[in-house]
Structure formats: structure tokens, C-alpha cells
Coordinates of C-alpha atoms in Angstrom, one line a residue:
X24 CA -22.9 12.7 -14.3
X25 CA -20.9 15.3 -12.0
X26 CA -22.3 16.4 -8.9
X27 CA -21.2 20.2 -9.3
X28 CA -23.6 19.9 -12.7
X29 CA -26.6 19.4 -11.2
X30 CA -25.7 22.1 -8.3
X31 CA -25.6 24.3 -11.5
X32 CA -28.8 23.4 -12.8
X33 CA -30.3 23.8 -9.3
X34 CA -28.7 27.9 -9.6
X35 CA -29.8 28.2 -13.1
X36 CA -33.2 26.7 -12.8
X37 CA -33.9 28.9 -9.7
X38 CA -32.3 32.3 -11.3
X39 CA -33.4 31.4 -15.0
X40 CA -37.0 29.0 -15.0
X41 CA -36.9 29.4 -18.4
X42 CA -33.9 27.9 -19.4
X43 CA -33.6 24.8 -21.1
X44 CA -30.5 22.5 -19.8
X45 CA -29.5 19.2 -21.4
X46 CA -26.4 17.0 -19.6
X47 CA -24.0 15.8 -22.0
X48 CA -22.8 11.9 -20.6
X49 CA -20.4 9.9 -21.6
X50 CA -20.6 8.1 -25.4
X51 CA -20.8 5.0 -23.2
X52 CA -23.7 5.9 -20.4
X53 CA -27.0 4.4 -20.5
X54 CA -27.9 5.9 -17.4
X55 CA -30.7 8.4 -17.6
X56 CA -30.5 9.6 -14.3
X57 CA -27.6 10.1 -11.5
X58 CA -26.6 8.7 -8.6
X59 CA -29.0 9.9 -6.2
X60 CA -29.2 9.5 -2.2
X61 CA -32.0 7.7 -0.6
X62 CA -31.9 7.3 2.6
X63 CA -33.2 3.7 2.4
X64 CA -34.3 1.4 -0.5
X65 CA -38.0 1.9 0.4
X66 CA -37.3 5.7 -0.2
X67 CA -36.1 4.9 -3.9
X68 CA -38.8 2.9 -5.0
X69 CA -41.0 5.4 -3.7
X70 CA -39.5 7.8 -6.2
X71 CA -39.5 4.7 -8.3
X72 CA -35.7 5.3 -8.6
X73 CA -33.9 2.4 -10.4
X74 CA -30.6 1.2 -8.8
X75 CA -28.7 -2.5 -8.1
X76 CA -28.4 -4.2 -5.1
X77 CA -24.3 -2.9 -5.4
X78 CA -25.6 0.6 -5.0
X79 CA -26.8 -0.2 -1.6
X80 CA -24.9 0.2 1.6
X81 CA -25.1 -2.4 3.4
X82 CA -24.4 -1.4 6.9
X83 CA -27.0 1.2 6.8
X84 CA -29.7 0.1 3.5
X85 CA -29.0 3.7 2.3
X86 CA -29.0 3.9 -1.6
X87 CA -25.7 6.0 -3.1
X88 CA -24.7 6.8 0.3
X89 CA -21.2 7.9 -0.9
X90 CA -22.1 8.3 -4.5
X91 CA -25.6 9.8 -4.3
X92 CA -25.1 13.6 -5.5
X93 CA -27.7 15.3 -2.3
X94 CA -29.2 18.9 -0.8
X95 CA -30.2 21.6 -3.8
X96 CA -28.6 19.2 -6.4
X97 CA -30.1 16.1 -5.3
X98 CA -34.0 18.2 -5.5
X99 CA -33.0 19.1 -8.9
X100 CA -32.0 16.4 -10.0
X101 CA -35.4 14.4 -9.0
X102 CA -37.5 17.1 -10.9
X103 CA -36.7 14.8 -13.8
X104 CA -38.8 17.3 -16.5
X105 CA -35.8 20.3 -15.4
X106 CA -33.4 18.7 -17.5
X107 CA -32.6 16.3 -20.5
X108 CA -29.5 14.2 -21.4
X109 CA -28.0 13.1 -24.6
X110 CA -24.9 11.4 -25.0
X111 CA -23.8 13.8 -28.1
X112 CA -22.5 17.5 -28.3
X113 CA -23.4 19.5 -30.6
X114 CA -22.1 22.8 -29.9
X115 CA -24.1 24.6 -32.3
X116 CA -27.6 23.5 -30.8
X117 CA -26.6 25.6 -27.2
X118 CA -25.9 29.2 -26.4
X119 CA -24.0 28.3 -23.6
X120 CA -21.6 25.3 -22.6
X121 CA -20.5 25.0 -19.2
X122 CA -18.0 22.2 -18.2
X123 CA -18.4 20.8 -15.0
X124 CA -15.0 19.7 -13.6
X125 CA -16.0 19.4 -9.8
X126 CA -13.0 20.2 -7.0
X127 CA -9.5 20.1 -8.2
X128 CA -6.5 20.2 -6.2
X129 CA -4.3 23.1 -6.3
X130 CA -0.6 21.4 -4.8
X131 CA 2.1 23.7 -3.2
X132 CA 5.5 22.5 -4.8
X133 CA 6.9 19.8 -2.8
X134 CA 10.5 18.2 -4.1
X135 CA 12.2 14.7 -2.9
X136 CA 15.3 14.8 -1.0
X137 CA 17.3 15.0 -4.8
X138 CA 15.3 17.8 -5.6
X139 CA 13.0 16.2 -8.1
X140 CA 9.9 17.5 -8.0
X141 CA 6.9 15.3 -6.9
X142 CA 3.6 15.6 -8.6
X143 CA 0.6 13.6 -8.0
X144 CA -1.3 11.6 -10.2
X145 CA -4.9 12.0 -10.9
X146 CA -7.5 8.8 -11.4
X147 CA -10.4 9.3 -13.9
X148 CA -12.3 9.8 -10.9
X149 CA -10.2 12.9 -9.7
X150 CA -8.9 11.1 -6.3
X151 CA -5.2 11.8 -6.3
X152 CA -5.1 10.1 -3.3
X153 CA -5.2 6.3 -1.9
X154 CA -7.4 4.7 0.7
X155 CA -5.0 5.8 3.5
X156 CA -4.9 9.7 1.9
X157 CA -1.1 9.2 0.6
X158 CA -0.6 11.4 -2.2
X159 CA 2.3 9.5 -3.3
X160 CA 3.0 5.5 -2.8
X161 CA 6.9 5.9 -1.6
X162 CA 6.3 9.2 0.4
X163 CA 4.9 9.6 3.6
X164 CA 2.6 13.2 2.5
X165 CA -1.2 12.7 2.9
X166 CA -3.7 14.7 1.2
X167 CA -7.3 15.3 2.4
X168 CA -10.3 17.5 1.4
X169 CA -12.8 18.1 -1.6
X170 CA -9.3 18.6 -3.8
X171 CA -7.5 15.3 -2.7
X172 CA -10.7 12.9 -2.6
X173 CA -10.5 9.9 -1.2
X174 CA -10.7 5.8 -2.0
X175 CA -13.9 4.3 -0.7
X176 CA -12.8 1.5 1.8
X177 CA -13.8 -0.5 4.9
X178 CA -12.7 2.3 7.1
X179 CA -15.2 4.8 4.8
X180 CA -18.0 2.2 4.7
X181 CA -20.4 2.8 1.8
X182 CA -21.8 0.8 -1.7
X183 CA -19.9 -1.4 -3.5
X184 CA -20.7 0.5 -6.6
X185 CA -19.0 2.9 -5.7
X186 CA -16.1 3.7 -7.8
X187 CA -14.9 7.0 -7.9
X188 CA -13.8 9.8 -4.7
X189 CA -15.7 9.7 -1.4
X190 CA -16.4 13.1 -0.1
X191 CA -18.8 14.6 2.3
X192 CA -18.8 16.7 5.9
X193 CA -20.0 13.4 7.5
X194 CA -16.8 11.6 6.5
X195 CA -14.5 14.3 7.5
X196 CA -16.0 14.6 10.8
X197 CA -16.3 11.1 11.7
X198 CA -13.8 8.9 9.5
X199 CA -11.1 10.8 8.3
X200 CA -9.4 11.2 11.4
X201 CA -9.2 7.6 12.3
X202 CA -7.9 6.9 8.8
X203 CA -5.2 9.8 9.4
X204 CA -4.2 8.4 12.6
X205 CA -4.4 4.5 11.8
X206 CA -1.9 5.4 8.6
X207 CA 0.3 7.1 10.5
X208 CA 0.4 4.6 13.5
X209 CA 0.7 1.3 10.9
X210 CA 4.2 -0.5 12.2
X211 CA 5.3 -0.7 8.8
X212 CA 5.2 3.1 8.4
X213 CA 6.9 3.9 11.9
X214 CA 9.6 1.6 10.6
X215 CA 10.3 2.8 7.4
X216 CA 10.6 6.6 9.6
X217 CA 13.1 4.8 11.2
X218 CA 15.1 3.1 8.6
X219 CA 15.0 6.3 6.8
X220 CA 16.9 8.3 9.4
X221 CA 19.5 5.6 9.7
X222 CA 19.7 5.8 5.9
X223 CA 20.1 9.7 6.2
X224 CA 22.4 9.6 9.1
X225 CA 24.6 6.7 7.4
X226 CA 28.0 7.7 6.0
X227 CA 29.7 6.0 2.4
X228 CA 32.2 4.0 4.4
X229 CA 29.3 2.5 7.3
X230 CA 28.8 -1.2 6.5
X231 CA 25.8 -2.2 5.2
X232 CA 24.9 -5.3 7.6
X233 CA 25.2 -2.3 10.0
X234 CA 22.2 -0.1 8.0
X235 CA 20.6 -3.3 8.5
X236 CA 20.8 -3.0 12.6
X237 CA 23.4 -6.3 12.5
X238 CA 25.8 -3.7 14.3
X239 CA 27.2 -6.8 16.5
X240 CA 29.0 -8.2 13.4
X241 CA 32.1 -7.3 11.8
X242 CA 32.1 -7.8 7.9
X243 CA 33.4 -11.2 8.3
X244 CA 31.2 -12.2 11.0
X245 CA 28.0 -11.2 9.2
X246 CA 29.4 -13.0 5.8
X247 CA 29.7 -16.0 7.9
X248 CA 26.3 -15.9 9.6
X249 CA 25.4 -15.4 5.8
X250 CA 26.6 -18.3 4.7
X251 CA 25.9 -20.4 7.8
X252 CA 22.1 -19.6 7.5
X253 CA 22.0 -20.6 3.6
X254 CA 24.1 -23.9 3.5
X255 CA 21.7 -24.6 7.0
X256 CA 18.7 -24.1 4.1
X257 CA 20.7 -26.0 1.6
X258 CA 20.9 -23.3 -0.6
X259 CA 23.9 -23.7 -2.4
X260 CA 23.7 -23.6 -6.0
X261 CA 24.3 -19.7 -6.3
X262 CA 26.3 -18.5 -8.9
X263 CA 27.4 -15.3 -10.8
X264 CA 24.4 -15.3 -13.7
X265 CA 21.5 -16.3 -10.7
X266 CA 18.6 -14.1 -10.8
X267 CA 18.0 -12.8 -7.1
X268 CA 15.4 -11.0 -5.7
X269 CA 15.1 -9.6 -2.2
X270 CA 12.1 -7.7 -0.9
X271 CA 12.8 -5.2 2.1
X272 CA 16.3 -5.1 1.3
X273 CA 17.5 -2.2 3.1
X274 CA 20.9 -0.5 2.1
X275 CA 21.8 -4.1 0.4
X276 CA 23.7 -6.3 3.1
X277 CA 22.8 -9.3 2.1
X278 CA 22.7 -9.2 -1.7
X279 CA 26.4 -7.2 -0.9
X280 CA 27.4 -10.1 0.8
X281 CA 26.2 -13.2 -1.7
X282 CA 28.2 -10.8 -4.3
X283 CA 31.5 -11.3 -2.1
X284 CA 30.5 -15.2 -1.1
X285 CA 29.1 -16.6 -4.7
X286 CA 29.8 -13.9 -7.1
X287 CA 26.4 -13.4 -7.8
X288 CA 25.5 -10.0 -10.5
X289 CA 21.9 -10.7 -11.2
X290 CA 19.9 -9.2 -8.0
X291 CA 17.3 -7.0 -7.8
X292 CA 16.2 -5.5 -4.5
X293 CA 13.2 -3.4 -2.9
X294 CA 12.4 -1.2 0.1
X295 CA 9.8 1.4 1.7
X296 CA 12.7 3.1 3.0
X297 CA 14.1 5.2 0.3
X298 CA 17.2 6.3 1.8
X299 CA 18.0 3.2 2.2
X300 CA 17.2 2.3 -1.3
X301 CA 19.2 5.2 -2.4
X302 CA 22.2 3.4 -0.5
X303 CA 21.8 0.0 -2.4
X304 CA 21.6 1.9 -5.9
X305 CA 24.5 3.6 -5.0
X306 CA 27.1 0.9 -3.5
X307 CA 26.0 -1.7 -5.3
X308 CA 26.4 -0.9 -8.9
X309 CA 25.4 -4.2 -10.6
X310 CA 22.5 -4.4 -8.8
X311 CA 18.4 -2.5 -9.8
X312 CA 16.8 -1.3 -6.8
X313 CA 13.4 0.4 -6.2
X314 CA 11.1 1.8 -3.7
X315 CA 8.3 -0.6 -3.1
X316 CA 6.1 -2.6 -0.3
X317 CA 6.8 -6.1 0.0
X318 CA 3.4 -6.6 -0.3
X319 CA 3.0 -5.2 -4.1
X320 CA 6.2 -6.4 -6.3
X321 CA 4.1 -6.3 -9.3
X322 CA 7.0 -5.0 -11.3
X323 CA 8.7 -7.9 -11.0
X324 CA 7.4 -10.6 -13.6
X325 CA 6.1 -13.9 -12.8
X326 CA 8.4 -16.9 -12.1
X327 CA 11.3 -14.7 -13.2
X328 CA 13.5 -15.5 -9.9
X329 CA 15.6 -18.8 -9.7
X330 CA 16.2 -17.3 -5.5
X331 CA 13.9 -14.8 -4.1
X332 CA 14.1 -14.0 -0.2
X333 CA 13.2 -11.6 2.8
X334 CA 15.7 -11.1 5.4
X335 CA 14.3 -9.8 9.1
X336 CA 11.3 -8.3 7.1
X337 CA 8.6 -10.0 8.7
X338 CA 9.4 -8.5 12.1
X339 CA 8.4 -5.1 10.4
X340 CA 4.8 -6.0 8.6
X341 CA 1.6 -4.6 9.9
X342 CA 0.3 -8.1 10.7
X343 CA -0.4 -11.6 9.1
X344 CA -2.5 -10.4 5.9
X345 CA 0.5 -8.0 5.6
X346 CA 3.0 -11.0 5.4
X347 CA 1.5 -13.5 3.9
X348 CA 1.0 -11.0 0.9
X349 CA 4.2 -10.3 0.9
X350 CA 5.4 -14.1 1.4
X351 CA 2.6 -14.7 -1.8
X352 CA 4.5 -12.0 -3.6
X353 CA 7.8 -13.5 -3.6
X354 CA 6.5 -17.2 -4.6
X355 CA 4.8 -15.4 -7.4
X356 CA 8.0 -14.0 -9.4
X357 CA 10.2 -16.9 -8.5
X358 CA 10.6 -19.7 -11.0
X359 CA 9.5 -23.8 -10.5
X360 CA 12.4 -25.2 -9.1
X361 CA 13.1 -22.0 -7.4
X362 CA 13.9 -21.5 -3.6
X363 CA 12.4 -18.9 -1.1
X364 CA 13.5 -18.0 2.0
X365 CA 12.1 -16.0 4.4
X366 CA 14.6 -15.2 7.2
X367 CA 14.9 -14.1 10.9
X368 CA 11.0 -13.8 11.5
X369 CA 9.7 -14.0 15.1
X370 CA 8.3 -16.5 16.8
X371 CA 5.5 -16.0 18.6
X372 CA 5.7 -19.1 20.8
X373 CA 8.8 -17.5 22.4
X374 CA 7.8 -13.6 23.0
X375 CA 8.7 -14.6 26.0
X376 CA 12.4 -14.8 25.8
X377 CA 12.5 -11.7 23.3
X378 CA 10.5 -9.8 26.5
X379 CA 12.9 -10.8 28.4
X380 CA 16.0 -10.4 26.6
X381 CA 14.7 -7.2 25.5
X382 CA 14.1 -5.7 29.3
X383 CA 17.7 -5.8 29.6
X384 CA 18.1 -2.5 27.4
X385 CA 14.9 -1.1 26.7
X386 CA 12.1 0.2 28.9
X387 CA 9.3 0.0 26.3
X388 CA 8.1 -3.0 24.5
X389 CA 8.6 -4.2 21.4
X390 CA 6.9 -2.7 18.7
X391 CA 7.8 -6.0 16.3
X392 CA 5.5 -9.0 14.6
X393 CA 5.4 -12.2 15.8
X394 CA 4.5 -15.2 14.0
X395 CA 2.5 -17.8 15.2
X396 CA 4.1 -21.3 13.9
X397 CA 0.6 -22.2 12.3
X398 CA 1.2 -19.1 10.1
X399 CA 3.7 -21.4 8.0
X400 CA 1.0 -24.3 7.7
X401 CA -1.0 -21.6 5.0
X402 CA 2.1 -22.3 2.5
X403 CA 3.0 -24.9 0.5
X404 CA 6.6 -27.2 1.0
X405 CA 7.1 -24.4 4.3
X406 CA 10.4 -26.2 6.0
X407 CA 10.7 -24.5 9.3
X408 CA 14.1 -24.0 11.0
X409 CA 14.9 -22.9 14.5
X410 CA 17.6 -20.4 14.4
X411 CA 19.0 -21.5 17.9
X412 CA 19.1 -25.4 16.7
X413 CA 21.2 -23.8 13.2
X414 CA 24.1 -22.1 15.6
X415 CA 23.1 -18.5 14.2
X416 CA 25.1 -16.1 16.6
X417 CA 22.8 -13.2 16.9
X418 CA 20.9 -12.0 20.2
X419 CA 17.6 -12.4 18.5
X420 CA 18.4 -16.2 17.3
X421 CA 16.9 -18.0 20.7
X422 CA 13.2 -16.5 19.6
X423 CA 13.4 -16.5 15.6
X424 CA 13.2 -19.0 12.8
X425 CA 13.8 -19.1 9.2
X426 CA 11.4 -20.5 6.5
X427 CA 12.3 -22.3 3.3
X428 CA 10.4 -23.2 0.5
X429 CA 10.6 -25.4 -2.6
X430 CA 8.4 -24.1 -5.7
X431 CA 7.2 -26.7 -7.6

């Protein structure tokens, strides 16, 4: 049932008593009513409404609180003998049809940096929008209003049963604006604004272990802290026909440089940062690379990866759900007998020398995730390794670890 349908009945009831108005559902519904608003459960059995225990919110025992259609078309659409419902039209048995689509979205053009336009897809439920109001997954442009709609989430509160767009003044007074601001603020999004404009601002002949921020190294510095790290992991066995996978890979640094060390052909790279992205594609021409969260590589198959790894990714992540999903993620698509590494994370038992190394040169904190070391307990065949103990020369080693994994 659409809520704009039964604000239609309530005009055409009021202007035209007479009228007879049937609701055409879906072939499927067996519903009889809508999704009405009660302000508790006591309230709808009053009205001897019927609803399920998932159409209840349970912070405030309000029944449809996000779905409930309310006001002029919530009284009409109690008044139960104003209206009938079928589930077939028959267009000869009415003299008038009106289709109820609700709010759409009208979108000003908007184009990608290569001047492909960007169009946003709409869900069955007409939200063309995600939880956090991003219109599209890889672009940081947010959408909000009656057009956009919105996911129901824990920021929005509301029933389970609720599936489709939440919309309402109450959320765009109170909620919205949090979820604007939390989106915005997320350390994963402040980084990939970051590793953007170093993307942009990156020329064709700039080193890509310099894109990374490694600017410290010369190539064959960062090759050999490259191979230092993975014969310390006792990864060895990479060859040409390998299938690789790296999540967060950034302009491509450390696939370019098992290319130059092993040969290896067969990798496959992603990033939130899609000038960075762009970068990979570009210099590395044997290589398929795509704009993604490290969280959500479910275009990658399952154990499809003989080596999948993350390379000073973790230091970027929201927080521990964010990397353990991501960690989850990359055990997923690699195969049994497969290794994963997850390199150059944080450690949180030594913030203090990163605070202290870091006061040298900077006047604000760091906005980075640290790991505690029970973090690595929540994963199977986790080997730890302390990058000061491994001879890593890098000004981040004395306070960061690596983490490699055997999948069985």
C-alpha cells in the first residue's frame, strides 16, 4: 500500500463522499489493511488492528513507527468501510485510475572526474540512498529528503519490519543531522579525501610506494623492505601465474613491486580512493582494479586467492568491527592452503611511542586505529610479528606489527 494513496482517498472522500475507491495491491499481498501508526500496542488492539511483534518499535512500543502511513491518511485509512482492496485490475470496472508513485527524486546532472555521468539507483522501495544518505557507494555525494529516502538503521531507530524508506519531519529534525555529520566524520572517509588529493596531485613519473606515503624510500629501498617483510612471513612461494589480491591497495606499490621481485601477473586490487585506483589501472596494465571498501569484496569469489593481503590498511578503518570485516573478507576469497597477511597495523600497546614520535612533526594527534593485541586472538592460525624484532626500516616500525595467517 502507498502512503500518498490513502492521502488521496482522504481528498477524494472529503471532496467526493460518494465515490467508491478500491486499492489495487500487489498479486502477492494478503494484507487487508496498511501499515498504520499506533502510538503504542495497547492503541492497536484497541482498534483491534492486527500487526507482529516485528512491527513494533522497541525503544518506544510504538506500532509502524517508521512504516505507519499517519495524519489525514492514517484517519482514512482506519474508516475501514471508505475503501476496498483487490489484488486484480481490471480497468474496465473504474472510471478513473490513479497511480500512486509517492516522492521521486528529480537529480541535477552530476559527472565523475572522466566525465561519465553518475546516476543513482533506485530500490523497489524508492530509497536511492544508503543508511549513511550516499547516493552512490564510491562517491562521497549524499542525498536527503522525501526524494532521496533513507535506510532504516540503529541511528534511525524504528521496527524491524520495516523494509522500505524512512521518512518523516521528526527524523529530519532530530536524526538526520547526526547521520550527516557521523558520515562525514567516519576516519575511513576523511582518509580516502586525503588519498584522493594525493592521487589528483600525483604526476605519471611519481613512484607509487610514494602515493602510498612510503616517501622515505627510494624504489630500491621500498622493494627491499618488500621483500624483507614477506621472506620474515615466510611467504615465498610467489610466482608469475599466483592469484593475488590486495584490499586498500592504493595507486598499486606493493602489487608493482611483487611484479618486479617474483614476476607475479595475476593480481587484483581495491580502494575507496578512486584516484588512486585510477593510478593502479593505469600503471599497472596486467593488473584489474576497482573502487571498493575493504569491508565488502563480494566481487571477488570465494577461496579464489592462493595470497590475499592488506598493506597499512588497518591504520585507516573506522574501528575493530570495521577491520575485522575487512580481515573476514580477505580469508573468505582466499583459497585452503592460502596465506594472508595483514601488514603494518598499529599497536595499541605502544601509542605511546607513535605519540611521541609523532610530536616531533605534528601538533595534532593522530587520527589513526590502533589495535589492541587481543584483536588477533578473534582469528584463527593469527602469527603475530613485531616489526621492530623483523629489522623493518620505517619510522612507524617501533609501534606496528604484521599478521600472518595460514587457511586451512
Amino acid at each position: 500500500f502507498s502512503h500518498s494513496a490513502f492521502s488521496i482517498g482522504h481528498l477524494l472522500q472529503k471532496h467526493h463522499p460518494s465515490a467508491n475507491i478500491t486499492y489495487i495491491k500487489q498479486p502477492s499481498s494478503t494484507r487487508t489493511q496498511p501499515r498504520i501508526y499506533f502510538p503504542s500496542t495497547d492503541a492497536a488492539n484497541q482498534n483491534r488492528y492486527v500487526y507482529e511483534s516485528i512491527d513494533v518499535d522497541p525503544d518506544t512500543g510504538r506500532v509502524h513507527r517508521l512504516g505507519g502511513v499517519r495524519g489525514d491518511a492514517r484517519t482514512f485509512a482506519l474508516s475501514k468501510d471508505s475503501y476496498q482492496t483487490s489484488n486484480v485490475l481490471n480497468p474496465d470496472d473504474y472510471n478513473h485510475i490513479i497511480v500512486a508513485c509517492g516522492f521521486r527524486m528529480r537529480m541535477v546532472p552530476m559527472f565523475d572526474r572522466n566525465g561519465v555521468e553518475l546516476c543513482p539507483e533506485s530500490e523497489w522501495s524508492g530509497s536511492s540512498v544508503n543508511s549513511e544518505g550516499r547516493l552512490f557507494p564510491h562517491h562521497q555525494i549524499y542525498g536527503f529528503g522525501l526524494g532521496a529516502g533513507l535506510h532504516p538503521s540503529q541511528e534511525t531507530g524504528g521496527e524491524a519490519g520495516c523494509t522500505r524508506r524512512a521518512d518523516g519531519i521528526w527524523l529530519y529534525q532530530y536524526t538526520v543531522g547526526s547521520i550527516i555529520r557521523n558520515s562525514l566524520k567516519q576516519r575511513s572517509t576523511e582518509w580516502m579525501r586525503i588519498y584522493n588529493r594525493i592521487g589528483l596531485s600525483a604526476m605519471r613519473s611519481t613512484p607509487l610506494h610514494h602515493v602510498g606515503g612510503y616517501n622515505m624510500f627510494s624504489q630500491q629501498e621500498w622493494d627491499d623492505q618488500v621483500r624483507m617483510l614477506l621472506d620474515k612471513c615466510r611467504i615465498t612461494n610467489l610466482d608469475p601465474s599466483t592469484p593475488i589480491f590486495e584490499s586498500g591497495c592504493g595507486g598499486g606499490a606493493f602489487l608493482d613491486s611483487l611484479r618486479r621481485l617474483y614476476g607475479c601477473k595475476a593480481v587484483e586490487g581495491c580502494d575507496q580512493a578512486s584516484a588512486c585506483v585510477d593510478i593502479a589501472d593505469r600503471r599497472l596494465e596486467s593488473g584489474v582494479f576497482w573502487v571498493g571498501d575493504a569491508s565488502d569484496l563480494s566481487r571477488v569469489p570465494n577461496a579464489s586467492k592462493e595470497f590475499s593481503f592488506m598493506f597499512g590498511v588497518t591504520p585507516y578503518l573506522n574501528d575493530e568491527d570495521h577491520a575485522e570485516r575487512a580481515i573476514n573478507e580477505l580469508i573468505r576469497i582466499t583459497k585452503s592452503g592460502g596465506v594472508i597477511l595483514i601488514a603494518e597495523n598499529n599497536n595499541l600497546e605502544r601509542k605511546h611511542i607513535s605519540d611521541s614520535i609523532r610530536r616531533r612533526t605534528h601538533t595534532l594527534p593522530s587520527n589513526h586505529l590502533f589495535l589492541p593485541s587481543s584483536f588477533w586472538k578473534r582469528f584463527l592460525n593469527a602469527e603475530v610479528l613485531d616489526h621492530a624484532a623483523l629489522g623493518l626500516k620505517n619510522p612507524m616500525a617501533p609501534y606496528r606489527n604484521s599478521v600472518v595467517m595460514k587457511k586451512e
